[in-house]
PDB file of C-alpha atoms in Angstrom:
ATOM      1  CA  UNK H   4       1.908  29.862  -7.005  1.00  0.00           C
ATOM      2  CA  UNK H   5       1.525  27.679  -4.026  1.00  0.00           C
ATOM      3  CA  UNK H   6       2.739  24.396  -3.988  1.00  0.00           C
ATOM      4  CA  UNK H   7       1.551  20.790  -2.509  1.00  0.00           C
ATOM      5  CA  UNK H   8       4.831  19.072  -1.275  1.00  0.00           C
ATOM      6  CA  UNK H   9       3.844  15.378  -0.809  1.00  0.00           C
ATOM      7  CA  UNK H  10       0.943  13.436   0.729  1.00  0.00           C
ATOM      8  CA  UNK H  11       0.462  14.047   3.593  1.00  0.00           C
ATOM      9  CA  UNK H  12      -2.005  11.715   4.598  1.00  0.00           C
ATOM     10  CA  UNK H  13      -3.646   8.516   3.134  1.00  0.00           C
ATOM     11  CA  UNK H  14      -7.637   8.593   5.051  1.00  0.00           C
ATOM     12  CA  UNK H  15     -10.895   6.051   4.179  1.00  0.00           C
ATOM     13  CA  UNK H  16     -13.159   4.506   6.096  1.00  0.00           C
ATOM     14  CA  UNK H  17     -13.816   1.185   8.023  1.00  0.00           C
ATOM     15  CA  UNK H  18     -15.572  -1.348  10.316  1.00  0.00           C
ATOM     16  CA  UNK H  19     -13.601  -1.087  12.765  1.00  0.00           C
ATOM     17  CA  UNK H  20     -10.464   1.602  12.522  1.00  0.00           C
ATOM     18  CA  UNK H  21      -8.510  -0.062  15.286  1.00  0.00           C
ATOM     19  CA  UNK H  22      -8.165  -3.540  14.308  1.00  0.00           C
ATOM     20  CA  UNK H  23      -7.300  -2.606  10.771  1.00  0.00           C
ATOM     21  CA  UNK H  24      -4.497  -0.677  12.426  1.00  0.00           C
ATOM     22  CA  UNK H  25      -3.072  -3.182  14.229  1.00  0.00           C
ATOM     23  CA  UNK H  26      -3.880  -5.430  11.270  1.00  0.00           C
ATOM     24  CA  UNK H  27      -1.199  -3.623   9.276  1.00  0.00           C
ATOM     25  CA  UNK H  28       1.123  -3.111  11.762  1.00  0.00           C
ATOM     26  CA  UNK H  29       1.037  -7.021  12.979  1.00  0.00           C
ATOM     27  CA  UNK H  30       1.228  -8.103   8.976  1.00  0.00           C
ATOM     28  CA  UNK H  31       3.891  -4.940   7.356  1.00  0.00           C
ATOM     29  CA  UNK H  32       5.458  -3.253  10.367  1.00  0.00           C
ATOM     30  CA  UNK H  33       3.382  -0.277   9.967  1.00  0.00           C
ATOM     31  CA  UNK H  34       4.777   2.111  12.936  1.00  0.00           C
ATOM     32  CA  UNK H  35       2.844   1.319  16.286  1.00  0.00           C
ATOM     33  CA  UNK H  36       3.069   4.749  17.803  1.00  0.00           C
ATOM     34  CA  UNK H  37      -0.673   5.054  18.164  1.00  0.00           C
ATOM     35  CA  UNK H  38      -3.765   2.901  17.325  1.00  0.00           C
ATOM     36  CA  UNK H  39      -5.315   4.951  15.412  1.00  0.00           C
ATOM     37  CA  UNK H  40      -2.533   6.126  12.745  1.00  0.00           C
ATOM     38  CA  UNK H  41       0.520   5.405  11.361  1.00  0.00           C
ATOM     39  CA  UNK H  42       3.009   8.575   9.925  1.00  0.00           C
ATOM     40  CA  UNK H  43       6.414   7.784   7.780  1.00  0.00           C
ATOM     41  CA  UNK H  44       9.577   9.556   8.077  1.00  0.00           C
ATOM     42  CA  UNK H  45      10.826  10.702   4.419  1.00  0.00           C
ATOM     43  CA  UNK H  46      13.894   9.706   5.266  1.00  0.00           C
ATOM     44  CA  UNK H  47      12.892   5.928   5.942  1.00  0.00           C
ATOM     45  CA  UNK H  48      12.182   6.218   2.332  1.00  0.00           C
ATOM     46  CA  UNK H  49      14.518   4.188   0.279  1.00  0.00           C
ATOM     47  CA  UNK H  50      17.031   6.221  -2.600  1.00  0.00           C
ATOM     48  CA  UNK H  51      14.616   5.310  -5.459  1.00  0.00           C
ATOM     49  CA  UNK H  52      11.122   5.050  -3.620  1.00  0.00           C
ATOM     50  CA  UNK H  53       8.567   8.210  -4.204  1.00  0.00           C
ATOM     51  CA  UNK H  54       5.306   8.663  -3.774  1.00  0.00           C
ATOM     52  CA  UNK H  55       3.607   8.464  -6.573  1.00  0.00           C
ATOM     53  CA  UNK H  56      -0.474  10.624  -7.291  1.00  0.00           C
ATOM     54  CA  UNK H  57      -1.928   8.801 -10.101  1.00  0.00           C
ATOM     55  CA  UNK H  58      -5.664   9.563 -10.738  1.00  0.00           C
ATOM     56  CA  UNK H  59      -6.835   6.570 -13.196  1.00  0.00           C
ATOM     57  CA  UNK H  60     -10.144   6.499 -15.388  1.00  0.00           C
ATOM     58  CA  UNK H  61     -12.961   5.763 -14.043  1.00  0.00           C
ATOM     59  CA  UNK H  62     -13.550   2.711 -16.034  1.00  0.00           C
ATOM     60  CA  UNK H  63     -10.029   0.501 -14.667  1.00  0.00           C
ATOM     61  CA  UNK H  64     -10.216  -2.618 -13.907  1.00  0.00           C
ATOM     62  CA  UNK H  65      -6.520  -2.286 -11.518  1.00  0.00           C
ATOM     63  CA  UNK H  66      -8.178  -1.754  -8.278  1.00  0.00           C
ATOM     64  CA  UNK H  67     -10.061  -5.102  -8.940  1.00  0.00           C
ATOM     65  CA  UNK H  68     -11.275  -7.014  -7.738  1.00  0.00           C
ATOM     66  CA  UNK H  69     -11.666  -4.704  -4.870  1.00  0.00           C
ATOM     67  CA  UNK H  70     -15.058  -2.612  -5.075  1.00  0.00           C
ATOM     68  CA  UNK H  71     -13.041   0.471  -4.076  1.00  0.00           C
ATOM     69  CA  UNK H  72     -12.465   3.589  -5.611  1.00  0.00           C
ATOM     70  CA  UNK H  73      -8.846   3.389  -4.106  1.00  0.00           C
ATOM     71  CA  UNK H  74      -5.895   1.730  -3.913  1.00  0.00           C
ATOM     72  CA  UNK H  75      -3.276   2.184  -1.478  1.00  0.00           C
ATOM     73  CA  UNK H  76       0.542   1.878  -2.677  1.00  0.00           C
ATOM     74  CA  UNK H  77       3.612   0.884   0.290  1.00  0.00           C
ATOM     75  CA  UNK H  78       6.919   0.920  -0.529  1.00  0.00           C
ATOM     76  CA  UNK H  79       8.490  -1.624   0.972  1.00  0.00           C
ATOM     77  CA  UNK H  80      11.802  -3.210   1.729  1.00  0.00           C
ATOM     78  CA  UNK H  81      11.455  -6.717   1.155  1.00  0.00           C
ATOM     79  CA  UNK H  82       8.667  -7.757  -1.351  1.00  0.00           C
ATOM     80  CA  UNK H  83       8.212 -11.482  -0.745  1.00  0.00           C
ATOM     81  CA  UNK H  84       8.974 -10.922   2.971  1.00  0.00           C
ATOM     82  CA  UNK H  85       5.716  -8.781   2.771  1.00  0.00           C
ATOM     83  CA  UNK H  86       3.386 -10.358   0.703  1.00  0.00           C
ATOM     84  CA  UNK H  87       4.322 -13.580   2.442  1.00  0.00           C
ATOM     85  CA  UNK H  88       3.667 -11.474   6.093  1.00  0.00           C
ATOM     86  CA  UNK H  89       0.066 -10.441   4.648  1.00  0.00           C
ATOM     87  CA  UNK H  90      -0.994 -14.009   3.604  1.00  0.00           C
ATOM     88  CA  UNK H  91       0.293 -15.408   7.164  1.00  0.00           C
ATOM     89  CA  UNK H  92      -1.794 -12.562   8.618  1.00  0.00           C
ATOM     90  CA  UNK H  93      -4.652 -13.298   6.774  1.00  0.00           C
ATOM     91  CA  UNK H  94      -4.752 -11.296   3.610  1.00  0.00           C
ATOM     92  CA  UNK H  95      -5.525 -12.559   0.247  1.00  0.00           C
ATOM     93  CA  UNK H  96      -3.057 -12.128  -2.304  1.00  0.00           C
ATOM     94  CA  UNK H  97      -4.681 -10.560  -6.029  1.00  0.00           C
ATOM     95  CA  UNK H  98      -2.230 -11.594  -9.223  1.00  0.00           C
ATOM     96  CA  UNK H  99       1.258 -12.184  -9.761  1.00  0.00           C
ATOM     97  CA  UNK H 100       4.346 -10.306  -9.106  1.00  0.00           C
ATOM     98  CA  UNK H 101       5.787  -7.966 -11.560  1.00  0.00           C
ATOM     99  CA  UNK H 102       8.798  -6.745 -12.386  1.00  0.00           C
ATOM    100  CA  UNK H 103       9.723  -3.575 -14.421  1.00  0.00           C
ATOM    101  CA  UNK H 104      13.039  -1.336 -14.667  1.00  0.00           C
ATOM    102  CA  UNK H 105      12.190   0.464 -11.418  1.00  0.00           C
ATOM    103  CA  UNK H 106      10.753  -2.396  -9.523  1.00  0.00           C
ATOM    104  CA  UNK H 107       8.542  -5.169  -8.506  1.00  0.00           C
ATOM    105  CA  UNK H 108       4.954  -4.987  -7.336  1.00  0.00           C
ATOM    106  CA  UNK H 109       3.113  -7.456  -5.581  1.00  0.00           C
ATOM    107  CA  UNK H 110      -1.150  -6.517  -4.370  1.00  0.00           C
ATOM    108  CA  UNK H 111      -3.386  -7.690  -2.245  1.00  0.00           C
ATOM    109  CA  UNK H 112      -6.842  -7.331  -0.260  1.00  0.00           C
ATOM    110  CA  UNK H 113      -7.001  -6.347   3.415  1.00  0.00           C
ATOM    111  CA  UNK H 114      -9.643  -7.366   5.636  1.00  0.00           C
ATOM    112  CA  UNK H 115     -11.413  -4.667   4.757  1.00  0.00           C
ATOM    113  CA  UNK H 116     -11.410  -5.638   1.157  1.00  0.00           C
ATOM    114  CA  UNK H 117      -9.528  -3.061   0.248  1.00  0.00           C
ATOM    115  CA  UNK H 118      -7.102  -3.607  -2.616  1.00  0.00           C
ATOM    116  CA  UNK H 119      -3.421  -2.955  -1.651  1.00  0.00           C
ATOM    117  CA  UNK H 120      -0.082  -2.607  -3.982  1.00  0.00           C
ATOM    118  CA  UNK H 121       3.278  -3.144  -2.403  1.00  0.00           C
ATOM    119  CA  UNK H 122       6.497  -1.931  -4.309  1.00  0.00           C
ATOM    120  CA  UNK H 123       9.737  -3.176  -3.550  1.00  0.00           C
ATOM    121  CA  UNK H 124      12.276   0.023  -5.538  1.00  0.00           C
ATOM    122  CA  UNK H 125      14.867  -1.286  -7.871  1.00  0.00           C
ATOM    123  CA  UNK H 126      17.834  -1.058  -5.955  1.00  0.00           C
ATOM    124  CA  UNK H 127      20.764   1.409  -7.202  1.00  0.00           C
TER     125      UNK H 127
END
């Protein structure tokens, strides 16, 4: 049997493509190679960070209060670094942070109003 190795891709739709882009890289360091994409090394990955494919019923209320049928997950390094980054920039931080065994989570609406989850790996 064939298998699928990762994501290899995260792709929606917007308003305007290009300032979203620059949007994310301005506000979470998103790689500026080119304005219209942004592609992660696995090894820039941290030792306990994965990417994670999670369908959820239809009938969550988690992506709220984004109208979206998605949610986009980024690791990152430093989660109040980030989340403070994304209000600075303009974003409008959804909930409180939580913390579990294997991390912290922080979320967030773009100006797109789409609803965005930043993890921050327990370290070790």
């Amino acid at each position: 049997m064939a298998k699928a190795l990762g994501v290899g891709g995260i792709f929606f739709k917007s308003k305007d493509p290009q300032a979203l882009m620059s949007w994310y890289q301005a506000c979470l360091g998103l790689p500026d190679e080119s304005k219209d994409y942004a592609s992660f090394a696995p090894a820039l990955m941290p030792k306990n960070g994965a990417t994670v494919f999670s369908p959820f019923k239809s009938t969550t209320s988690y992506f709220a209060p984004s109208k979206r049928e998605f949610m986009i997950n980024f690791v990152v390094d430093d989660l109040d670094g980030a989340l403070k980054q994304v209000a600075d920039g303009g974003g409008t931080l959804v909930g409180d942070v939580q913390s579990f065994d294997y991390g912290r989570f922080g979320w967030f609406i773009d100006p797109d109003g789409n609803k965005v989850e930043l993890w921050e790996p327990t370290q070790g």
